[in-house]
Coordinates of C-alpha atoms in Angstrom, one line a residue:
M1 CA 0.1 0.0 0.0
A2 CA 1.2 3.4 -1.0
Y3 CA 2.3 5.8 1.9
L4 CA 1.0 8.9 0.1
E5 CA -1.5 8.4 -2.7
L6 CA -3.1 10.9 -5.1
K7 CA -6.2 9.6 -6.7
G8 CA -7.7 11.6 -9.7
I9 CA -6.5 15.0 -8.1
E10 CA -7.9 18.0 -9.8
K11 CA -7.6 21.9 -9.5
F12 CA -9.5 24.6 -11.3
F13 CA -8.8 28.2 -11.4
G14 CA -12.0 29.6 -12.6
E15 CA -12.6 27.8 -15.8
H16 CA -9.0 26.7 -16.2
R17 CA -8.3 23.2 -15.2
A18 CA -4.7 23.3 -14.0
I19 CA -4.5 19.9 -12.5
K20 CA -6.2 17.3 -14.7
G21 CA -6.8 14.1 -12.8
I22 CA -3.3 13.3 -11.3
D23 CA -2.8 9.6 -10.0
L24 CA 0.4 8.8 -8.1
E25 CA 1.7 6.6 -5.5
I26 CA 4.7 7.4 -3.3
Q27 CA 6.3 5.0 -1.0
P28 CA 7.6 5.6 2.5
G29 CA 11.3 7.0 2.6
E30 CA 11.1 7.8 -1.2
F31 CA 12.5 11.1 -2.6
V32 CA 10.2 12.0 -5.4
V33 CA 10.9 15.1 -7.7
F34 CA 8.3 17.0 -9.7
V35 CA 9.8 18.6 -12.7
G36 CA 8.6 20.3 -15.8
P37 CA 8.5 23.7 -17.4
S38 CA 6.9 26.8 -16.0
G39 CA 3.3 26.6 -15.8
C40 CA 3.1 22.8 -16.0
G41 CA 1.4 22.6 -12.5
K42 CA 4.2 21.3 -10.4
S43 CA 4.1 23.9 -7.6
T44 CA 0.3 23.9 -7.7
L45 CA 0.4 20.2 -7.2
L46 CA 2.7 20.4 -4.2
R47 CA 0.5 23.1 -2.6
L48 CA -2.5 20.7 -3.1
I49 CA -0.7 18.2 -1.1
A50 CA 0.3 20.7 1.5
G51 CA -3.2 21.8 1.9
L52 CA -2.3 25.5 0.9
E53 CA -4.6 25.1 -2.2
H54 CA -8.2 23.5 -2.1
I55 CA -8.4 20.2 -3.9
D56 CA -11.4 20.5 -6.3
G57 CA -11.5 16.8 -7.3
G58 CA -10.1 13.4 -6.2
Q59 CA -8.6 12.1 -2.9
L60 CA -5.4 12.4 -1.1
N61 CA -4.5 9.7 1.2
L62 CA -1.3 9.7 3.7
D63 CA -0.4 6.6 5.7
G64 CA -3.9 5.1 5.1
R65 CA -5.9 8.3 6.2
D66 CA -8.0 10.4 4.0
I67 CA -6.5 14.0 4.3
T68 CA -8.3 15.5 1.3
A69 CA -10.3 17.9 3.2
L70 CA -7.9 18.7 6.3
P71 CA -6.3 21.9 6.9
S72 CA -2.6 22.1 6.3
S73 CA -1.9 22.2 10.1
K74 CA -3.4 18.8 10.4
R75 CA -1.8 17.0 7.6
D76 CA 1.4 16.2 9.3
L77 CA 3.5 17.5 6.5
A78 CA 6.2 20.3 6.4
M79 CA 7.1 22.6 3.6
V80 CA 10.3 24.3 2.8
F81 CA 9.5 27.4 0.5
Q82 CA 11.6 29.1 -2.3
S83 CA 11.5 32.4 -0.3
Y84 CA 12.8 30.8 3.0
A85 CA 9.8 32.6 4.9
L86 CA 11.9 33.1 8.0
Y87 CA 11.0 35.7 10.7
P88 CA 13.7 38.4 10.4
H89 CA 13.4 39.5 14.1
M90 CA 13.9 36.2 15.4
S91 CA 17.1 34.3 16.0
V92 CA 17.9 31.0 14.2
Y93 CA 16.9 29.1 17.4
E94 CA 13.6 30.9 17.7
N95 CA 12.8 30.5 13.9
M96 CA 13.5 26.7 14.2
S97 CA 11.4 26.3 17.5
F98 CA 8.4 28.4 16.7
A99 CA 6.1 25.7 15.4
L100 CA 7.0 23.7 18.5
K101 CA 6.2 26.4 20.8
L102 CA 2.9 26.9 19.3
A103 CA 2.2 23.3 19.8
N104 CA 2.9 23.8 23.5
E105 CA 5.8 21.2 23.3
R106 CA 7.9 21.0 26.4
K107 CA 10.9 23.4 26.7
E108 CA 13.4 20.6 27.1
V109 CA 12.0 18.6 24.1
I110 CA 12.1 21.8 22.0
D111 CA 15.7 22.3 22.9
E112 CA 16.7 18.8 22.3
K113 CA 15.1 18.7 18.8
V114 CA 16.3 22.3 17.8
R115 CA 19.9 21.3 18.7
R116 CA 19.9 18.1 17.0
A117 CA 18.6 19.7 13.8
A118 CA 21.2 22.4 14.0
D119 CA 23.9 19.7 14.4
I120 CA 22.7 17.9 11.3
L121 CA 22.7 21.1 9.3
N122 CA 25.9 22.7 10.6
L123 CA 24.0 25.5 12.2
T124 CA 25.0 25.1 15.9
D125 CA 27.4 28.2 15.8
Y126 CA 24.7 30.5 14.3
L127 CA 21.7 29.6 16.7
E128 CA 21.8 33.1 18.1
R129 CA 22.1 34.9 14.8
T130 CA 19.1 36.6 13.1
P131 CA 18.4 35.7 9.3
G132 CA 20.0 39.1 8.2
A133 CA 23.4 37.8 9.6
L134 CA 23.3 34.7 7.4
S135 CA 24.2 33.7 3.9
G136 CA 21.5 32.6 1.5
G137 CA 22.7 29.0 1.8
Q138 CA 22.5 29.3 5.7
R139 CA 19.1 30.8 5.5
Q140 CA 17.8 27.9 3.5
R141 CA 19.3 25.4 6.1
V142 CA 17.4 27.2 8.7
A143 CA 14.3 26.8 6.8
I144 CA 14.9 23.1 6.4
G145 CA 15.8 22.8 10.0
R146 CA 12.3 24.5 10.9
A147 CA 10.9 21.5 9.0
I148 CA 13.1 18.7 10.5
V149 CA 12.2 19.7 14.1
R150 CA 8.6 19.0 13.3
A151 CA 9.3 15.3 12.4
P152 CA 6.7 15.3 9.8
K153 CA 5.6 12.4 7.8
V154 CA 6.4 14.1 4.5
F155 CA 8.9 16.8 3.7
L156 CA 7.9 19.2 0.8
F157 CA 10.4 21.4 -1.0
D158 CA 9.2 24.1 -3.4
E159 CA 12.3 25.1 -5.6
P160 CA 14.2 25.6 -2.5
L161 CA 17.6 26.4 -4.4
S162 CA 16.2 28.8 -7.1
N163 CA 17.4 31.9 -5.0
L164 CA 21.0 30.7 -4.6
D165 CA 24.0 31.4 -6.9
A166 CA 25.4 28.4 -8.9
A167 CA 28.1 27.4 -6.4
L168 CA 25.7 27.3 -3.5
R169 CA 22.9 25.4 -5.5
G170 CA 25.4 22.7 -6.1
Q171 CA 26.6 22.5 -2.5
T172 CA 23.2 22.7 -1.0
R173 CA 21.9 19.9 -3.3
V174 CA 24.5 17.7 -2.0
E175 CA 23.6 18.6 1.6
I176 CA 19.8 17.8 0.9
A177 CA 20.7 14.5 -0.7
Q178 CA 22.9 13.7 2.3
L179 CA 20.2 14.8 4.6
H180 CA 17.5 12.5 3.0
R181 CA 19.9 9.6 3.4
D182 CA 20.4 10.3 7.1
L183 CA 16.8 10.9 7.9
G184 CA 15.3 8.4 5.7
A185 CA 12.3 10.6 5.3
T186 CA 9.7 10.7 2.6
T187 CA 10.2 13.8 0.4
I188 CA 8.6 15.5 -2.5
Y189 CA 10.8 18.1 -4.3
V190 CA 9.7 20.5 -7.0
T191 CA 12.2 22.2 -9.3
H192 CA 12.4 23.3 -12.9
D193 CA 16.0 22.3 -13.1
Q194 CA 16.2 18.8 -14.6
V195 CA 19.9 18.5 -13.3
E196 CA 18.5 18.7 -9.6
A197 CA 15.8 16.0 -10.5
M198 CA 18.5 13.7 -12.0
T199 CA 20.8 14.0 -9.0
L200 CA 18.3 13.9 -6.2
A201 CA 15.5 11.6 -7.2
D202 CA 14.7 8.0 -6.5
R203 CA 11.9 8.7 -9.0
V204 CA 11.1 11.7 -11.3
V205 CA 7.6 12.8 -12.1
V206 CA 7.7 14.9 -15.5
L207 CA 4.8 17.2 -15.7
R208 CA 3.3 19.3 -18.7
D209 CA -0.1 21.1 -18.8
G210 CA -1.3 19.7 -15.5
L211 CA -0.8 16.1 -16.6
I212 CA 2.0 13.5 -15.7
E213 CA 3.9 12.7 -19.0
Q214 CA 6.1 9.9 -17.4
V215 CA 7.4 8.6 -13.9
G216 CA 10.4 6.6 -13.5
S217 CA 13.9 6.6 -12.2
P218 CA 16.2 9.3 -13.6
L219 CA 18.1 6.9 -15.8
D220 CA 14.9 5.2 -16.9
L221 CA 13.6 8.6 -18.1
Y222 CA 17.0 9.3 -19.7
D223 CA 17.2 5.9 -21.6
H224 CA 13.7 5.2 -22.2
P225 CA 11.6 8.4 -22.6
A226 CA 7.8 7.8 -23.2
N227 CA 7.7 10.7 -25.8
Q228 CA 9.7 13.4 -27.6
F229 CA 8.8 15.9 -24.8
V230 CA 10.4 13.8 -21.9
A231 CA 13.3 13.0 -24.2
Q232 CA 14.2 16.6 -24.8
F233 CA 13.4 17.7 -21.3
I234 CA 15.7 15.3 -19.4
G235 CA 19.3 15.7 -20.2
T236 CA 21.7 18.6 -20.7
P237 CA 22.3 19.4 -23.4
Q238 CA 19.0 18.2 -24.6
M239 CA 18.5 15.2 -27.0
N240 CA 19.0 16.0 -30.6
V241 CA 15.7 15.6 -32.5
A242 CA 15.7 16.0 -36.2
A243 CA 12.7 15.5 -38.5
L244 CA 13.1 12.3 -40.7
Q245 CA 12.8 14.3 -43.9
T246 CA 16.1 16.3 -42.9
L247 CA 18.1 13.2 -42.6
P248 CA 20.0 11.2 -45.3
S249 CA 18.1 8.4 -47.0
A250 CA 20.5 5.9 -45.4
V251 CA 19.3 7.0 -41.9
Q252 CA 15.6 7.1 -42.9
A253 CA 15.9 3.5 -44.1
T254 CA 16.7 2.4 -40.6
A255 CA 13.6 4.0 -39.1
P256 CA 11.2 1.5 -37.6
S257 CA 7.6 1.3 -39.1
G258 CA 5.3 4.0 -37.5
T259 CA 7.8 7.0 -37.7
Q260 CA 6.4 8.2 -41.0
G261 CA 6.2 11.9 -40.6
G262 CA 8.1 11.6 -37.2
S263 CA 11.7 12.2 -36.1
M264 CA 14.8 10.6 -34.7
G265 CA 16.4 11.5 -31.3
L266 CA 20.0 11.0 -30.5
R267 CA 21.8 12.1 -27.4
P268 CA 24.8 14.4 -27.9
E269 CA 27.3 11.7 -26.7
S270 CA 26.1 9.4 -29.5
V271 CA 27.3 11.9 -32.1
S272 CA 30.8 12.1 -33.3
I273 CA 32.6 15.0 -35.2
T274 CA 34.9 14.0 -37.9
S275 CA 36.5 15.3 -41.1
A276 CA 34.4 16.7 -43.8
T277 CA 35.0 13.7 -46.0
E278 CA 33.2 11.3 -43.7
G279 CA 29.5 11.1 -42.4
I280 CA 26.7 13.6 -42.9
A281 CA 28.1 17.1 -44.0
A282 CA 27.7 20.0 -41.5
T283 CA 29.1 23.4 -40.5
V284 CA 30.3 24.0 -36.9
V285 CA 28.3 27.0 -35.6
L286 CA 29.3 27.0 -31.9
I287 CA 32.0 25.5 -29.7
E288 CA 31.5 25.2 -25.9
A289 CA 34.7 24.3 -24.3
L290 CA 34.0 23.2 -20.8
G291 CA 37.3 21.8 -19.9
A292 CA 36.4 18.3 -19.0
E293 CA 34.1 18.0 -22.0
T294 CA 33.5 20.0 -25.2
L295 CA 30.0 20.6 -26.8
I296 CA 30.1 21.1 -30.7
Y297 CA 27.0 22.6 -32.3
A298 CA 26.8 21.8 -36.1
K299 CA 24.1 22.5 -38.7
T300 CA 23.5 20.2 -41.6
A301 CA 22.6 21.4 -45.2
A302 CA 19.1 20.4 -44.6
G303 CA 18.9 22.8 -41.5
A304 CA 19.0 20.3 -38.6
Q305 CA 21.1 21.5 -35.7
I306 CA 23.1 18.7 -34.0
V307 CA 25.1 18.8 -30.9
S308 CA 28.0 16.5 -30.1
R309 CA 29.4 15.9 -26.7
Q310 CA 33.0 14.7 -26.6
A311 CA 35.3 13.9 -23.6
Q312 CA 38.3 15.5 -25.4
R313 CA 39.2 19.1 -26.4
T314 CA 38.7 19.9 -29.9
A315 CA 40.8 21.4 -32.9
F316 CA 37.8 22.3 -34.9
K317 CA 36.7 25.9 -35.4
V318 CA 33.5 27.6 -35.8
G319 CA 32.6 27.9 -39.6
E320 CA 34.6 24.6 -40.4
Q321 CA 33.2 22.0 -42.5
V322 CA 32.9 18.7 -40.6
G323 CA 31.3 15.4 -40.9
L324 CA 28.7 13.9 -38.3
Q325 CA 28.7 10.2 -37.5
L326 CA 25.5 9.0 -35.8
D327 CA 25.5 5.9 -33.7
L328 CA 22.2 4.8 -34.6
S329 CA 22.3 1.8 -32.1
H330 CA 21.3 4.6 -29.6
A331 CA 18.7 6.2 -31.7
H332 CA 15.2 7.1 -30.3
W333 CA 12.4 7.2 -32.8
F334 CA 9.0 9.2 -32.5
D335 CA 6.0 9.3 -34.5
A336 CA 4.2 12.3 -36.1
N337 CA 2.7 13.2 -32.7
G338 CA 5.9 12.8 -30.6
R339 CA 5.1 9.5 -29.1
T340 CA 8.1 7.0 -28.9
V341 CA 7.9 4.4 -31.5
S342 CA 11.3 2.7 -30.4
N343 CA 13.9 3.4 -27.6
P344 CA 17.4 1.7 -27.7
A345 CA 17.5 -1.7 -26.0

């Protein structure tokens, strides 16, 4: 039996059906990430679970109990917001202990829980400071600590790293992953950043227009996308997708039945750049030299833009004529509606 179960969850804003009958089961201790483009409904779905928005249809069960109509304070969930939502006039200790004080918890219990959470999050030396005296990463850890002390059944994270710079995002992502391993807590995490989804999740839920496109482990979604949308959303840089008619006849001949009017997808690591006398003729339009890897963007005569990822540095230059060699054993094939016809074995 699922620990958290969503059955046909719906949400309307006026006439707009924002969430369109979501069914999902989440197991105890699982780290599930909701990911998708802006406006797909991922934050709205999280707010429905948290009780911050009214559920207009369907049922929400937690640990065998129907919590659909319960207020947020009665759901035994804790949410960490993008904006931190800390009280600026309170110390770190007071921010973390506030919810327990409202619940009339004993002083010694509060102190034990706050100090344990502070130790886990490396905040012990900052307990007497106010949020204004902390860095962005430290403030986010305080917000997480405030959730930890409540010992909820489910942690909810709403894009918690989006206000941090790139270095802090990477560091805090590692801390959240470690925290989940240490606590073993059931966690739902919302992000628009598919790198966060790939590195944090046990399972990723890809959303678009209020519907689930696919649910699976990060590598399942990477290797076996259900459609072209998932294929291009998961992976950086995104999968190369070219319409069949823009590809050489030899490539078109390898397409499985059902791809008429469709397209072929190939990850950048499955494309090699060679001399202009080999492969598909193309022109280099951009080179991203990242040190450990190089991304080479090339455009074919038919107008298809193809990205190649290689582990070594390159001598090719922008504007140079090159050849593209495609490893078709790793090709993904899509029909005219973007549905997957065939994935690599």
